[in-house]
Short mmCIF file of C-alpha atoms in Angstrom, two decimals:
data_model
loop_
_atom_site.label_atom_id
_atom_site.label_comp_id
_atom_site.label_asym_id
_atom_site.label_seq_id
_atom_site.Cartn_x
_atom_site.Cartn_y
_atom_site.Cartn_z
CA UNK A 1055 19.59 -33.29 -4.85
CA UNK A 1056 20.43 -32.91 -1.13
CA UNK A 1057 22.37 -29.76 -0.37
CA UNK A 1058 21.69 -28.15 -3.74
CA UNK A 1059 19.49 -25.32 -2.47
CA UNK A 1060 21.85 -24.23 0.34
CA UNK A 1061 24.80 -24.32 -2.06
CA UNK A 1062 22.98 -22.22 -4.65
CA UNK A 1063 21.87 -19.69 -2.05
CA UNK A 1064 25.29 -19.26 -0.44
CA UNK A 1065 27.07 -19.02 -3.80
CA UNK A 1066 24.54 -16.36 -4.82
CA UNK A 1067 25.23 -14.56 -1.54
CA UNK A 1068 28.94 -14.41 -2.39
CA UNK A 1069 28.13 -13.22 -5.91
CA UNK A 1070 26.07 -10.38 -4.42
CA UNK A 1071 28.62 -9.41 -1.78
CA UNK A 1072 31.49 -9.03 -4.27
CA UNK A 1073 29.97 -6.08 -6.21
CA UNK A 1074 28.67 -4.63 -2.94
CA UNK A 1075 32.21 -4.41 -1.57
CA UNK A 1076 33.54 -3.06 -4.86
CA UNK A 1077 30.94 -0.32 -5.36
CA UNK A 1078 29.95 0.79 -1.87
CA UNK A 1079 32.06 3.94 -2.19
CA UNK A 1080 30.07 5.06 -5.23
CA UNK A 1081 27.22 6.24 -3.01
CA UNK A 1082 24.68 5.02 -5.56
CA UNK A 1083 21.84 4.26 -3.13
CA UNK A 1084 19.52 2.41 -5.57
CA UNK A 1085 22.29 0.16 -6.88
CA UNK A 1086 23.68 -0.56 -3.42
CA UNK A 1087 20.16 -1.23 -2.14
CA UNK A 1088 19.52 -3.77 -4.89
CA UNK A 1089 22.75 -5.58 -4.09
CA UNK A 1090 22.22 -5.41 -0.31
CA UNK A 1091 18.65 -6.73 -0.48
CA UNK A 1092 19.80 -9.54 -2.77
CA UNK A 1093 22.59 -10.46 -0.36
CA UNK A 1094 20.19 -10.50 2.60
CA UNK A 1095 17.67 -12.58 0.66
CA UNK A 1096 20.31 -15.07 -0.50
CA UNK A 1097 21.66 -15.47 3.02
CA UNK A 1098 18.15 -15.96 4.41
CA UNK A 1099 17.36 -18.52 1.73
CA UNK A 1100 20.56 -20.40 2.47
CA UNK A 1101 19.97 -20.58 6.22
CA UNK A 1102 16.38 -21.69 5.67
CA UNK A 1103 17.46 -24.37 3.22
CA UNK A 1104 19.97 -25.74 5.73
CA UNK A 1105 17.56 -25.77 8.67
CA UNK A 1106 14.63 -27.35 6.82
CA UNK A 1107 16.40 -29.70 4.45
CA UNK A 1108 14.26 -32.83 4.35
CA UNK A 1109 11.87 -31.74 7.11
CA UNK A 1110 8.93 -29.46 7.94
CA UNK A 1111 9.50 -29.25 11.69
CA UNK A 1112 8.12 -26.28 13.59
CA UNK A 1113 11.28 -24.77 15.09
CA UNK A 1114 13.34 -21.59 15.33
CA UNK A 1115 10.19 -19.50 15.59
CA UNK A 1116 11.93 -16.17 16.16
CA UNK A 1117 14.19 -16.75 13.17
CA UNK A 1118 11.16 -17.51 11.02
CA UNK A 1119 9.42 -14.33 12.16
CA UNK A 1120 12.46 -12.35 11.05
CA UNK A 1121 13.10 -14.31 7.85
CA UNK A 1122 9.52 -14.11 6.62
CA UNK A 1123 9.37 -10.35 7.14
CA UNK A 1124 12.65 -9.98 5.27
CA UNK A 1125 11.14 -12.06 2.47
CA UNK A 1126 8.15 -9.71 2.29
CA UNK A 1127 10.46 -6.69 2.33
CA UNK A 1128 12.78 -8.13 -0.29
CA UNK A 1129 9.92 -8.90 -2.66
CA UNK A 1130 9.01 -5.20 -2.83
CA UNK A 1131 12.49 -3.75 -2.21
CA UNK A 1132 14.05 -5.21 -5.36
CA UNK A 1133 11.53 -3.75 -7.85
CA UNK A 1134 11.30 -0.51 -5.83
CA UNK A 1135 15.08 -0.11 -5.87
CA UNK A 1136 15.08 -0.93 -9.58
CA UNK A 1137 12.52 1.85 -10.04
CA UNK A 1138 14.75 4.29 -8.16
CA UNK A 1139 17.67 3.26 -10.37
CA UNK A 1140 15.53 3.64 -13.50
CA UNK A 1141 14.53 7.15 -12.42
CA UNK A 1142 18.20 7.91 -11.87
CA UNK A 1143 19.32 6.83 -15.35
CA UNK A 1144 16.31 8.58 -16.87
CA UNK A 1145 17.09 11.87 -15.13
CA UNK A 1146 20.67 11.66 -16.36
CA UNK A 1147 19.43 11.66 -19.96
CA UNK A 1148 17.49 14.83 -19.08
CA UNK A 1149 20.72 16.35 -17.72
CA UNK A 1150 19.24 16.48 -14.23
CA UNK A 1151 20.68 15.45 -10.91
CA UNK A 1152 19.80 12.45 -8.77
CA UNK A 1153 16.48 12.04 -7.01
CA UNK A 1154 17.91 13.05 -3.67
CA UNK A 1155 18.90 10.88 -0.75
CA UNK A 1156 15.58 11.08 1.17
CA UNK A 1157 13.54 9.96 -1.83
CA UNK A 1158 16.00 7.21 -2.75
CA UNK A 1159 16.07 5.86 0.80
CA UNK A 1160 12.30 6.14 0.97
CA UNK A 1161 11.85 3.98 -2.12
CA UNK A 1162 14.63 1.50 -1.39
CA UNK A 1163 14.28 1.09 2.38
CA UNK A 1164 11.33 3.00 3.83
CA UNK A 1165 8.62 1.66 1.52
CA UNK A 1166 9.68 -2.01 1.94
CA UNK A 1167 9.60 -1.61 5.73
CA UNK A 1168 6.13 -0.07 5.43
CA UNK A 1169 4.92 -3.05 3.37
CA UNK A 1170 6.48 -5.43 5.91
CA UNK A 1171 4.31 -3.80 8.56
CA UNK A 1172 1.18 -3.91 6.38
CA UNK A 1173 1.72 -7.62 5.75
CA UNK A 1174 0.30 -8.25 9.23
CA UNK A 1175 -3.14 -7.32 7.86
CA UNK A 1176 -3.15 -10.36 5.57
CA UNK A 1177 -1.04 -12.65 7.77
CA UNK A 1178 -3.57 -15.32 8.65
CA UNK A 1179 -1.09 -17.30 10.75
CA UNK A 1180 2.50 -16.97 11.86
CA UNK A 1181 4.22 -18.54 8.83
CA UNK A 1182 4.25 -21.54 6.49
CA UNK A 1183 6.96 -24.19 6.34
CA UNK A 1184 7.99 -25.86 3.08
CA UNK A 1185 10.28 -28.86 3.05
CA UNK A 1186 13.79 -27.91 1.83
CA UNK A 1187 12.77 -24.25 1.44
CA UNK A 1188 12.07 -23.39 5.06
CA UNK A 1189 9.69 -20.85 6.51
CA UNK A 1190 7.71 -18.64 4.16
CA UNK A 1191 5.36 -15.69 4.75
CA UNK A 1192 1.78 -16.69 5.48
CA UNK A 1193 -0.64 -14.85 3.22
CA UNK A 1194 -4.41 -14.74 3.57
CA UNK A 1195 -5.15 -14.77 -0.16
CA UNK A 1196 -7.71 -12.01 -0.62
CA UNK A 1197 -8.29 -8.64 -2.22
CA UNK A 1198 -6.27 -6.84 0.50
CA UNK A 1199 -3.30 -9.17 -0.14
CA UNK A 1200 -3.38 -8.19 -3.81
CA UNK A 1201 -3.40 -4.50 -2.89
CA UNK A 1202 -0.71 -4.76 -0.21
CA UNK A 1203 1.68 -7.42 -1.47
CA UNK A 1204 1.13 -7.96 -5.19
CA UNK A 1205 0.23 -4.65 -6.81
CA UNK A 1206 3.13 -2.53 -5.43
CA UNK A 1207 6.01 -4.70 -6.73
CA UNK A 1208 4.30 -5.23 -10.08
CA UNK A 1209 3.68 -1.49 -10.48
CA UNK A 1210 7.27 -0.72 -9.42
CA UNK A 1211 8.76 -3.27 -11.83
CA UNK A 1212 6.59 -2.07 -14.71
CA UNK A 1213 7.42 1.57 -13.95
CA UNK A 1214 11.13 0.74 -13.86
CA UNK A 1215 10.78 -0.86 -17.27
CA UNK A 1216 8.98 2.22 -18.63
CA UNK A 1217 11.47 4.77 -17.29
CA UNK A 1218 14.40 2.68 -18.46
CA UNK A 1219 12.86 2.50 -21.94
CA UNK A 1220 12.44 6.28 -21.94
CA UNK A 1221 16.06 6.65 -20.87
CA UNK A 1222 17.13 4.37 -23.71
CA UNK A 1223 15.15 6.46 -26.20
CA UNK A 1224 16.69 9.69 -24.89
CA UNK A 1225 20.12 8.10 -24.93
CA UNK A 1226 19.70 7.08 -28.58
CA UNK A 1227 18.55 10.57 -29.54
CA UNK A 1228 21.35 12.37 -27.72
CA UNK A 1229 24.36 10.15 -28.25
CA UNK A 1230 26.54 13.08 -29.31
CA UNK A 1231 25.72 14.97 -26.13
CA UNK A 1232 26.20 11.95 -23.88
CA UNK A 1233 29.71 12.87 -22.74
CA UNK A 1234 28.49 16.27 -21.57
CA UNK A 1235 25.55 14.69 -19.74
CA UNK A 1236 27.55 12.19 -17.72
CA UNK A 1237 30.42 14.45 -16.68
CA UNK A 1238 28.39 16.66 -14.37
CA UNK A 1239 29.51 16.75 -10.79
CA UNK A 1240 26.10 15.60 -9.61
CA UNK A 1241 26.57 12.32 -11.45
CA UNK A 1242 29.88 11.62 -9.79
CA UNK A 1243 31.95 11.48 -12.98
CA UNK A 1244 29.78 8.71 -14.41
CA UNK A 1245 31.47 7.02 -17.35
CA UNK A 1246 29.74 5.90 -20.51
CA UNK A 1247 30.50 2.26 -19.73
CA UNK A 1248 29.09 2.51 -16.21
CA UNK A 1249 25.98 4.33 -17.38
CA UNK A 1250 25.37 1.71 -20.07
CA UNK A 1251 25.69 -1.06 -17.49
CA UNK A 1252 23.34 0.74 -15.11
CA UNK A 1253 20.74 1.19 -17.82
CA UNK A 1254 21.09 -2.40 -19.04
CA UNK A 1255 20.83 -3.83 -15.53
CA UNK A 1256 17.81 -1.67 -14.76
CA UNK A 1257 16.02 -2.77 -17.91
CA UNK A 1258 16.85 -6.43 -17.26
CA UNK A 1259 15.76 -6.30 -13.60
CA UNK A 1260 12.56 -4.47 -14.49
CA UNK A 1261 11.68 -7.06 -17.11
CA UNK A 1262 12.75 -9.98 -14.91
CA UNK A 1263 10.92 -8.73 -11.80
CA UNK A 1264 7.72 -8.07 -13.73
CA UNK A 1265 7.86 -11.55 -15.25
CA UNK A 1266 8.57 -13.29 -11.93
CA UNK A 1267 5.89 -11.37 -10.05
CA UNK A 1268 3.24 -11.92 -12.72
CA UNK A 1269 3.92 -15.66 -13.00
CA UNK A 1270 4.47 -16.59 -9.36
CA UNK A 1271 1.71 -14.43 -7.89
CA UNK A 1272 -0.85 -15.59 -10.43
CA UNK A 1273 -0.15 -19.20 -9.42
CA UNK A 1274 -1.07 -18.35 -5.82
CA UNK A 1275 -4.57 -17.25 -6.80
CA UNK A 1276 -5.60 -20.26 -8.84
CA UNK A 1277 -7.63 -21.52 -5.90
CA UNK A 1278 -9.62 -18.29 -5.74
CA UNK A 1279 -9.78 -15.47 -3.20
CA UNK A 1280 -10.85 -15.72 0.42
CA UNK A 1281 -13.24 -13.15 1.89
CA UNK A 1282 -11.46 -10.73 4.22
CA UNK A 1283 -14.21 -10.20 6.81
CA UNK A 1284 -12.87 -9.01 10.16
CA UNK A 1285 -9.47 -8.85 11.82
CA UNK A 1286 -10.48 -11.41 14.44
CA UNK A 1287 -11.78 -13.81 11.81
CA UNK A 1288 -8.69 -13.59 9.59
CA UNK A 1289 -6.28 -13.95 12.54
CA UNK A 1290 -8.32 -16.48 14.52
CA UNK A 1291 -5.72 -19.26 14.13
CA UNK A 1292 -2.65 -17.05 14.12
CA UNK A 1293 -0.63 -19.26 16.47
CA UNK A 1294 -1.65 -22.56 14.88
CA UNK A 1295 0.46 -24.46 12.36
CA UNK A 1296 -2.30 -26.82 11.29
CA UNK A 1297 -2.19 -26.93 7.51
CA UNK A 1298 0.91 -24.73 7.42
CA UNK A 1299 3.50 -27.48 6.89
CA UNK A 1300 4.12 -28.63 3.32
CA UNK A 1301 6.24 -31.71 2.58
CA UNK A 1302 7.33 -31.72 -1.06
CA UNK A 1303 5.47 -34.98 -1.67
CA UNK A 1304 2.19 -33.24 -0.79
CA UNK A 1305 2.67 -30.33 -3.20
CA UNK A 1306 1.22 -30.77 -6.73
CA UNK A 1307 3.91 -30.96 -9.39
CA UNK A 1308 2.79 -27.81 -11.22
CA UNK A 1309 2.78 -25.74 -8.02
CA UNK A 1310 6.14 -27.20 -7.02
CA UNK A 1311 7.60 -25.94 -10.28
CA UNK A 1312 6.43 -22.40 -9.52
CA UNK A 1313 7.84 -22.73 -6.00
CA UNK A 1314 11.27 -23.56 -7.37
CA UNK A 1315 11.01 -20.82 -9.98
CA UNK A 1316 10.14 -18.16 -7.41
CA UNK A 1317 12.94 -19.29 -5.11
CA UNK A 1318 15.55 -19.38 -7.88
CA UNK A 1319 14.58 -15.92 -9.12
CA UNK A 1320 16.59 -14.27 -6.32
CA UNK A 1321 19.88 -16.15 -6.93
CA UNK A 1322 19.42 -15.50 -10.65
CA UNK A 1323 19.04 -11.77 -9.93
CA UNK A 1324 22.27 -11.92 -7.92
CA UNK A 1325 23.95 -13.50 -10.93
CA UNK A 1326 22.70 -10.63 -13.11
CA UNK A 1327 24.19 -8.03 -10.77
CA UNK A 1328 27.47 -9.92 -10.51
CA UNK A 1329 27.70 -10.20 -14.28
CA UNK A 1330 27.17 -6.48 -14.81
CA UNK A 1331 29.27 -5.06 -11.97
CA UNK A 1332 31.98 -7.57 -11.08
CA UNK A 1333 34.00 -7.23 -14.30
CA UNK A 1334 33.98 -3.51 -15.14
CA UNK A 1335 36.83 -1.03 -14.90
CA UNK A 1336 35.80 -0.04 -11.38
CA UNK A 1337 35.76 -3.69 -10.34
CA UNK A 1338 39.21 -4.26 -11.82
CA UNK A 1339 40.53 -1.29 -9.86
CA UNK A 1340 38.91 -2.71 -6.74
CA UNK A 1341 40.48 -6.12 -7.26
CA UNK A 1342 43.87 -4.47 -7.78
CA UNK A 1343 43.48 -2.41 -4.61
CA UNK A 1344 42.51 -5.51 -2.61
CA UNK A 1345 45.49 -7.41 -4.00
CA UNK A 1346 47.85 -4.57 -3.16
CA UNK A 1347 46.42 -4.27 0.35
CA UNK A 1348 46.72 -8.00 0.89
CA UNK A 1349 50.29 -7.99 -0.37
CA UNK A 1350 51.37 -4.95 1.62
CA UNK A 1351 49.48 -5.64 4.84
CA UNK A 1352 49.07 -9.39 5.21
CA UNK A 1353 51.97 -10.94 3.33
CA UNK A 1354 54.49 -8.35 4.51
CA UNK A 1355 53.35 -8.85 8.08
CA UNK A 1356 53.64 -12.62 7.67
CA UNK A 1357 57.11 -12.25 6.16
CA UNK A 1358 58.13 -9.99 9.02
CA UNK A 1359 56.84 -12.49 11.57
CA UNK A 1360 58.58 -15.33 9.76
CA UNK A 1361 61.78 -13.28 9.63
CA UNK A 1362 61.62 -12.57 13.34
CA UNK A 1363 60.96 -16.22 14.06
CA UNK A 1364 63.84 -17.27 11.83
CA UNK A 1365 66.16 -14.72 13.44
CA UNK A 1366 65.19 -15.93 16.88
CA UNK A 1367 65.83 -19.51 15.83
CA UNK A 1368 69.30 -18.59 14.59
CA UNK A 1369 70.09 -16.88 17.86
CA UNK A 1370 68.96 -19.93 19.81
CA UNK A 1371 71.18 -22.19 17.72
CA UNK A 1372 74.12 -19.83 18.22
CA UNK A 1373 73.57 -19.83 21.97
CA UNK A 1374 73.40 -23.61 22.03
CA UNK A 1375 76.62 -23.79 20.02
CA UNK A 1376 78.39 -21.48 22.46
CA UNK A 1377 77.24 -23.56 25.38
#
């Protein structure tokens, strides 16, 4: 249906931005990183879907260079951030503090940027273009691409699932001591409800990311692996778009299904985050604060302006009457 993909992407972007605005003061780097990467990915998907709706034209090259690198970064950033969050909830059950800001930023931001740079090794040409979906990272399907692009997110997602399971086991064993564990100053006064939501979201994202990565990446290798010989050989046609444009009618139905599934996995992840963190006690307080600010700052200012305008109008009428 025309316009469906842009609408889904932009709605998902809004769903991701809402909890980001509500929880940015928490200072929880892994959680904020997950939400921020989802918002960036949703926005990128939406712009791509608008620009390439019904066409595979080669255009907006600089935008595609940026968007495809963000896609590569987002693919590893989401499971890596989920791993950092899983380590956080696991350490809480051990009555230990957070990982530390350098390590959290390294996992959530530094490592994705590093993978974005390494992608050049297996970037056979500038990018691919799919009708309705827009530009997509070009990948020279080979053993190095598995090592650089596929193994890290799968390992991160699986590790997040493992640490979250360990946290759940520890939580079940130490339920009576939970209050003491979450009230430490290093955990920022973490409530039981918030911790439960963090653990549930981490487990869900770990399971979801592992499933998406395993299914979508395996579909890319059904045609076999290409031999990675030399840099010059792999990048010989880097500036060419021959064979890099894919109208939907040319894509086999089974591969098209995986393409839609991989694309929708990001908006679905945004929906997960919104569901877990847009309706809690902290979110309610945030909504109340926004409402109060809007009422005190915007409406009062509008009323004052309207009052001044009305007063001025009365004075004008009085002057006219005197004349």
